[in-house]
PDB file of C-alpha atoms in Angstrom:
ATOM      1  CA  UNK A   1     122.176 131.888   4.081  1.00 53.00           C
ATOM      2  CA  UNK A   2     118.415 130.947   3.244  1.00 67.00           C
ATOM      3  CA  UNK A   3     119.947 128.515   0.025  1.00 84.00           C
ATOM      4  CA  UNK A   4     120.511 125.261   1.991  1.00 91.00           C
ATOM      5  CA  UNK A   5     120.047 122.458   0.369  1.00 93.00           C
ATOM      6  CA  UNK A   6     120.568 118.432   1.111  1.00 93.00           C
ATOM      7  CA  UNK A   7     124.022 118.414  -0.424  1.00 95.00           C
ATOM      8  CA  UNK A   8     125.060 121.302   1.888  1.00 95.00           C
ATOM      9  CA  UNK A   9     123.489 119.618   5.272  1.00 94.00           C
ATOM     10  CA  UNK A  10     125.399 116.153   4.169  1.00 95.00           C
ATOM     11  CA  UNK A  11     128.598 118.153   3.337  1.00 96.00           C
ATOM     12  CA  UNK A  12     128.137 119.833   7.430  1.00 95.00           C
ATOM     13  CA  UNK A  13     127.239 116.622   8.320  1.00 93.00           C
ATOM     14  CA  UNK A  14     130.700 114.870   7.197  1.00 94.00           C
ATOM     15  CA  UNK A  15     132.831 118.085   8.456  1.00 95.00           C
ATOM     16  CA  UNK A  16     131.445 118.092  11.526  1.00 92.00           C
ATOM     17  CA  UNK A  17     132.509 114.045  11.969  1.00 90.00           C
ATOM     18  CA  UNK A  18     136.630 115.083  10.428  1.00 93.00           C
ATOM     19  CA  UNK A  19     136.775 118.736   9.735  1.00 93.00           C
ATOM     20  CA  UNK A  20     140.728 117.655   8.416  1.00 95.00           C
ATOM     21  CA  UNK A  21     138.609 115.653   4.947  1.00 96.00           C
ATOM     22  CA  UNK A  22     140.278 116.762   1.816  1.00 96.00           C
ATOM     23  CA  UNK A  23     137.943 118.085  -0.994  1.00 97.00           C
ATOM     24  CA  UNK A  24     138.803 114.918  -3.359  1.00 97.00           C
ATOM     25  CA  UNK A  25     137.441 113.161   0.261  1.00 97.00           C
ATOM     26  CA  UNK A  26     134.915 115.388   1.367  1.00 97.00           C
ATOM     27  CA  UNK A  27     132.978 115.038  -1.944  1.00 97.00           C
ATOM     28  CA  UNK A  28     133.650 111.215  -2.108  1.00 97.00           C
ATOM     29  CA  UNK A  29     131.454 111.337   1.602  1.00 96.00           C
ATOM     30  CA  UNK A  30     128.761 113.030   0.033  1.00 96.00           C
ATOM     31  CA  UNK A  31     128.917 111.927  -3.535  1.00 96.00           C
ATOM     32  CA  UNK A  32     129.739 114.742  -5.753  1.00 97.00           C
ATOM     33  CA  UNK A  33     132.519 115.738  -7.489  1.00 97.00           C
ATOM     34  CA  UNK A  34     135.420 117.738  -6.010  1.00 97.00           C
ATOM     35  CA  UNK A  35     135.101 120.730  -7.624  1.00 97.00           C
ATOM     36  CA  UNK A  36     131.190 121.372  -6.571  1.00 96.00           C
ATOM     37  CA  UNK A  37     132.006 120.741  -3.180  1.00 97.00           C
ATOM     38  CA  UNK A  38     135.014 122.717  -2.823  1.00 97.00           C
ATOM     39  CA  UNK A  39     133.088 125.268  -4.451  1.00 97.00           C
ATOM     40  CA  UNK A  40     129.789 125.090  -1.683  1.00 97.00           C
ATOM     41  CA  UNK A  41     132.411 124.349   1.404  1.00 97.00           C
ATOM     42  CA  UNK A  42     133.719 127.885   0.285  1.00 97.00           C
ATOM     43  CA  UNK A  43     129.935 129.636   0.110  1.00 95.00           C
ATOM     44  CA  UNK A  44     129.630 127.704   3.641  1.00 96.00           C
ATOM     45  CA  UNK A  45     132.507 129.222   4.896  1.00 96.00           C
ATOM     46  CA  UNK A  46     131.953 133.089   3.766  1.00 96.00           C
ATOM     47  CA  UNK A  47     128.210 132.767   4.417  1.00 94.00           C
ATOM     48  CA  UNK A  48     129.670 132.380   7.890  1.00 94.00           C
ATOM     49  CA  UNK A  49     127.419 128.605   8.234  1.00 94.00           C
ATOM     50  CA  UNK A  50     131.351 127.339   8.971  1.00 95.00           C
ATOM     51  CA  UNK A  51     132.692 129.700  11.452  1.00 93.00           C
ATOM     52  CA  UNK A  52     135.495 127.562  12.305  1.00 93.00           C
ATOM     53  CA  UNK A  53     137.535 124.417  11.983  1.00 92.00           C
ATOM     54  CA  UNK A  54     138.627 122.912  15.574  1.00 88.00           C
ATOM     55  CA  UNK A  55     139.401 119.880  17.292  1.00 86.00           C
ATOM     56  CA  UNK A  56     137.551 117.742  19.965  1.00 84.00           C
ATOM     57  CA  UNK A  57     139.833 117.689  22.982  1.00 87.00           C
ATOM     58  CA  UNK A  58     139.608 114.667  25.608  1.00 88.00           C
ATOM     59  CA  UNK A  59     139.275 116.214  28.911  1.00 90.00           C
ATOM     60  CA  UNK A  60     140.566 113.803  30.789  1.00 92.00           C
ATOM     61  CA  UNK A  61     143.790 113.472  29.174  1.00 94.00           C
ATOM     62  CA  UNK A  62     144.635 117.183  29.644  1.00 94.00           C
ATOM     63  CA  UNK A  63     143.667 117.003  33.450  1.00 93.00           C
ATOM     64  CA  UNK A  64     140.688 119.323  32.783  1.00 95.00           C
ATOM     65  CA  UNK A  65     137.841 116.487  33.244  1.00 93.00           C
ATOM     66  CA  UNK A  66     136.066 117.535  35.929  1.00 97.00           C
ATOM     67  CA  UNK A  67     132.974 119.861  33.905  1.00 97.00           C
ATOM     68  CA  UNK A  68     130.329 121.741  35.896  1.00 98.00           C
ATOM     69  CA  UNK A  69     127.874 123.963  34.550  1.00 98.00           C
ATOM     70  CA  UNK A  70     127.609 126.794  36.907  1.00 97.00           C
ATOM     71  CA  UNK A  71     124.543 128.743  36.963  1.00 98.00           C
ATOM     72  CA  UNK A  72     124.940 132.446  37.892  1.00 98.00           C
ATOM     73  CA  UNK A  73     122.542 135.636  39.235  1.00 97.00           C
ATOM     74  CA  UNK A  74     124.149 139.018  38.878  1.00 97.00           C
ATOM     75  CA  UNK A  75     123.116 141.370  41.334  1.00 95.00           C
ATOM     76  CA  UNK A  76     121.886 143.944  39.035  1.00 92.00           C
ATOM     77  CA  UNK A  77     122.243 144.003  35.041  1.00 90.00           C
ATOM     78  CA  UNK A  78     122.320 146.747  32.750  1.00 94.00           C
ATOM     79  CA  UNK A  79     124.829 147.286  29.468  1.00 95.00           C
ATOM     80  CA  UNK A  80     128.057 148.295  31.449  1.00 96.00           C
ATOM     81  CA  UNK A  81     127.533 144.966  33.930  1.00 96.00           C
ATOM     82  CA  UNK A  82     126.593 142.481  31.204  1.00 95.00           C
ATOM     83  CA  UNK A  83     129.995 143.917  29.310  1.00 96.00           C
ATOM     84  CA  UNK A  84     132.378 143.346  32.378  1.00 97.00           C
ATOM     85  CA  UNK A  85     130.730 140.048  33.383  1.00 97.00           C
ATOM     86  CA  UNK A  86     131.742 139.102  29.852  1.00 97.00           C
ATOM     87  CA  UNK A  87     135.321 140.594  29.914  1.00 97.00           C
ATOM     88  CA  UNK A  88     136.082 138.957  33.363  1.00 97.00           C
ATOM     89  CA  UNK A  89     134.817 135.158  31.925  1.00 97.00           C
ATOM     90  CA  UNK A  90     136.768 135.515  28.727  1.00 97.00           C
ATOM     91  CA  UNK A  91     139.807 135.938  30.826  1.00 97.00           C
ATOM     92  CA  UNK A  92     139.099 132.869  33.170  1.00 97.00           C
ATOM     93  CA  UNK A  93     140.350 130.051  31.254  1.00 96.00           C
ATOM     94  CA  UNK A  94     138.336 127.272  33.149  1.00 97.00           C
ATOM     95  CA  UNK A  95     135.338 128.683  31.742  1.00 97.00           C
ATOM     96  CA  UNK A  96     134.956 127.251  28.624  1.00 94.00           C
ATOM     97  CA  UNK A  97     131.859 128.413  27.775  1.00 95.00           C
ATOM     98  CA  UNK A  98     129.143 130.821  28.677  1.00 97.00           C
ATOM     99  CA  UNK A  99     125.645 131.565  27.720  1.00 98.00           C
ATOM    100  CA  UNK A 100     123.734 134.378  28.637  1.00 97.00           C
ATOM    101  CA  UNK A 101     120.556 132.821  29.348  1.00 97.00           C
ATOM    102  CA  UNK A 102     116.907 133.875  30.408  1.00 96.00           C
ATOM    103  CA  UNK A 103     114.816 132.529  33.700  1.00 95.00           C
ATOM    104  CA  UNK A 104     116.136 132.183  37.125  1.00 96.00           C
ATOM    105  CA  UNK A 105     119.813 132.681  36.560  1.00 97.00           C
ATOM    106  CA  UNK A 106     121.390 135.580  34.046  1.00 97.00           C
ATOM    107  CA  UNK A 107     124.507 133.785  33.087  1.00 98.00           C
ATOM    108  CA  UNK A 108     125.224 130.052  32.434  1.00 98.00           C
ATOM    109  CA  UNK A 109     129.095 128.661  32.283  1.00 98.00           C
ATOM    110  CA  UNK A 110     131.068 125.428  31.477  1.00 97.00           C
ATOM    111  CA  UNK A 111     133.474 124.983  33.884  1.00 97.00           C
ATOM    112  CA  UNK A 112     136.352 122.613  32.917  1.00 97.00           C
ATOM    113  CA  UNK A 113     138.740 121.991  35.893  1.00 97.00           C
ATOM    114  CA  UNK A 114     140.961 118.973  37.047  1.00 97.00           C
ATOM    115  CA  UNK A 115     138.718 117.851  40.307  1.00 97.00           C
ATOM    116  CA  UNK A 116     136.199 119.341  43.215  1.00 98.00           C
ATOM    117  CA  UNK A 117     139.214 121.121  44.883  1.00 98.00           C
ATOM    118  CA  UNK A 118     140.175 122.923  42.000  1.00 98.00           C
ATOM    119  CA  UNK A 119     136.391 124.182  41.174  1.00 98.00           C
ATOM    120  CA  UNK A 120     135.881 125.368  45.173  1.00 98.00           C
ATOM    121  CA  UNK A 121     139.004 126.906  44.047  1.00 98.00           C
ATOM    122  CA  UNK A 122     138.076 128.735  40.985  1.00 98.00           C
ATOM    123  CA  UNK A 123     134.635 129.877  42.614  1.00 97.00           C
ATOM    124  CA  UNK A 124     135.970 131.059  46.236  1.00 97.00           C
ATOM    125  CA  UNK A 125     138.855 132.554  44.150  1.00 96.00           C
ATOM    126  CA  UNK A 126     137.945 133.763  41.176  1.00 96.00           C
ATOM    127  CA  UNK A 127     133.911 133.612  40.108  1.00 97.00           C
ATOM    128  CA  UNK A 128     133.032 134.544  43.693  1.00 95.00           C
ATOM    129  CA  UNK A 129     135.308 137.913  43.721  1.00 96.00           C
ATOM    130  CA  UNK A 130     133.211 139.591  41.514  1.00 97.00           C
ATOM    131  CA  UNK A 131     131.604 142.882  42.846  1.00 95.00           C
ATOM    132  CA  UNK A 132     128.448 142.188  40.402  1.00 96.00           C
ATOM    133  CA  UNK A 133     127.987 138.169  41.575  1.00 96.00           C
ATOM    134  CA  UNK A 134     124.366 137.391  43.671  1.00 97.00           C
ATOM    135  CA  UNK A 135     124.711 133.926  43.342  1.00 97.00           C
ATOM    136  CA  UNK A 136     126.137 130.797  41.924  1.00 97.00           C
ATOM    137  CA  UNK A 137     124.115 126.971  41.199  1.00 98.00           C
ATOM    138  CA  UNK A 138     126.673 124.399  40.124  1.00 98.00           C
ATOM    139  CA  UNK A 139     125.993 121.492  38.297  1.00 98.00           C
ATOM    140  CA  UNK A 140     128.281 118.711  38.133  1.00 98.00           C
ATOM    141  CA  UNK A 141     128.358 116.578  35.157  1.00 97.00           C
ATOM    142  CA  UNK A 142     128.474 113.093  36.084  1.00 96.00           C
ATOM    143  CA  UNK A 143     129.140 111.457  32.147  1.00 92.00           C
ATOM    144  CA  UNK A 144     129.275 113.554  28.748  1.00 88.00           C
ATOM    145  CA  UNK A 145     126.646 111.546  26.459  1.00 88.00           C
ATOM    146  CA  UNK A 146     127.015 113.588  23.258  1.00 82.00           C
ATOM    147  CA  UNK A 147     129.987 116.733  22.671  1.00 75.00           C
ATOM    148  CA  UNK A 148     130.057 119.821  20.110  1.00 67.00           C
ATOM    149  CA  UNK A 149     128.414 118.124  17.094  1.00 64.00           C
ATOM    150  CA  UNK A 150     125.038 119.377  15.887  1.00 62.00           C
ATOM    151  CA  UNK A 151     122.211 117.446  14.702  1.00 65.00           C
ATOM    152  CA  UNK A 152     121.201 118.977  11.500  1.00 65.00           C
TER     153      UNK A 152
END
């Protein structure tokens, strides 16, 4: 979607602070009328600019607050590998993200866990029993400054 204008940036702007705003709210945020906005939140959404409404979960207060980013080299990588490294994350539900990403490691994941145990848990027991693993860098985060919202 090349068409985005200032009213569209303040109206992702607003959803990205409470995605649950009405339109007779939304369009009070970015003054404009309801019917407008409702109008450009729906060219937003089937431009695929919105790709989804979610919530910002504390961490913490699920027991999942201990987040490491753990950088990892594949052995080899070609099509098939790069598919079931990707089928074996999506079923490991500490990872909560994962990048494939260029330079000295191939993959990069968000690990969300409860505490150190659990982590040398999930990488002696789960991350490091893959056949196509070389190597794993963990990074442990030690505060989260800024989460999921985009500057645009």
């Amino acid at each position: 979607m090349k068409d985005i204008d200032q009213t569209d940036i303040d109206i992702l702007r607003a959803l990205q602070e409470n995605g649950r705003l009405s339109t007779r709210e939304l369009a009070a945020k970015v003054h404009r009328s309801p019917t407008p906005v409702f109008e450009r939140v729906k060219k937003l959404e089937n431009e695929g600019v919105i790709k989804a409404y979610t919530a910002l979960i504390d961490m913490d207060k699920i027991g999942r607050g201990f987040t490491v980013f753990c950088n990892v080299r594949l052995r080899h990588i070609n099509t098939q590998i790069h598919v079931d490294f990707a089928r074996e994350v999506q079923a490991m539900p500490e990872v909560s993200e994962c990048y494939n990403v260029s330079g000295e490691f191939d993959y990069m994941l968000k690990v969300q866990v409860p505490d150190m145990k659990s982590y040398r848990q999930f990488v002696t027991g789960r991350l490091g029993l893959l056949s196509m693993l070389d190597s794993v860098q963990s990074v442990f985060v030690m505060e989260d400054i800024k989460q999921a919202v985009v500057s645009i």
